[in-house]
């Protein structure tokens, strides 16, 4: 369940920081009853960024697979060796 915190609670920075590290997910900040901002710990942000990049790469790989843009391992290694002079 997402955590929702009113903007006035941001005055207590230590409590908000502890909350960010405890829940390990984004915390939604409201202003006058409406969504205004989202905050999270650096750890949560880095994990989220890593997963988003991974999912993007998997989507590209899946698209390549469906389009038939694949090669066997031996050919791929041979191409890499040629390209980098190994």
Tab-separated table of C-alpha atoms in Angstrom, residues 2-3 6 8 14 16-17 35 40 51-52 58 61 63 65-66 68 71 75-76 78 81:
chain	number	residue	atom	x	y	z
A	2	UNK	CA	1.535	3.358	-0.962
A	3	UNK	CA	2.489	5.795	1.774
A	6	UNK	CA	0.971	15.695	3.694
A	8	UNK	CA	3.517	19.859	6.187
A	14	UNK	CA	14.636	13.064	10.117
A	16	UNK	CA	10.696	11.538	6.635
A	17	UNK	CA	14.210	10.232	5.935
A	35	UNK	CA	-0.742	14.730	-5.204
A	40	UNK	CA	12.300	8.036	-1.956
A	51	UNK	CA	15.202	-2.296	-12.856
A	52	UNK	CA	13.843	0.176	-15.420
A	58	UNK	CA	14.821	-7.089	-22.001
A	61	UNK	CA	16.013	-8.307	-26.660
A	63	UNK	CA	11.791	-7.556	-29.920
A	65	UNK	CA	14.066	-12.357	-30.846
A	66	UNK	CA	10.588	-11.952	-32.338
A	68	UNK	CA	14.556	-13.049	-35.909
A	71	UNK	CA	22.666	-15.540	-33.933
A	75	UNK	CA	28.899	-16.637	-34.428
A	76	UNK	CA	28.363	-13.906	-31.827
A	78	UNK	CA	33.476	-14.704	-33.520
A	81	UNK	CA	36.550	-11.055	-31.584
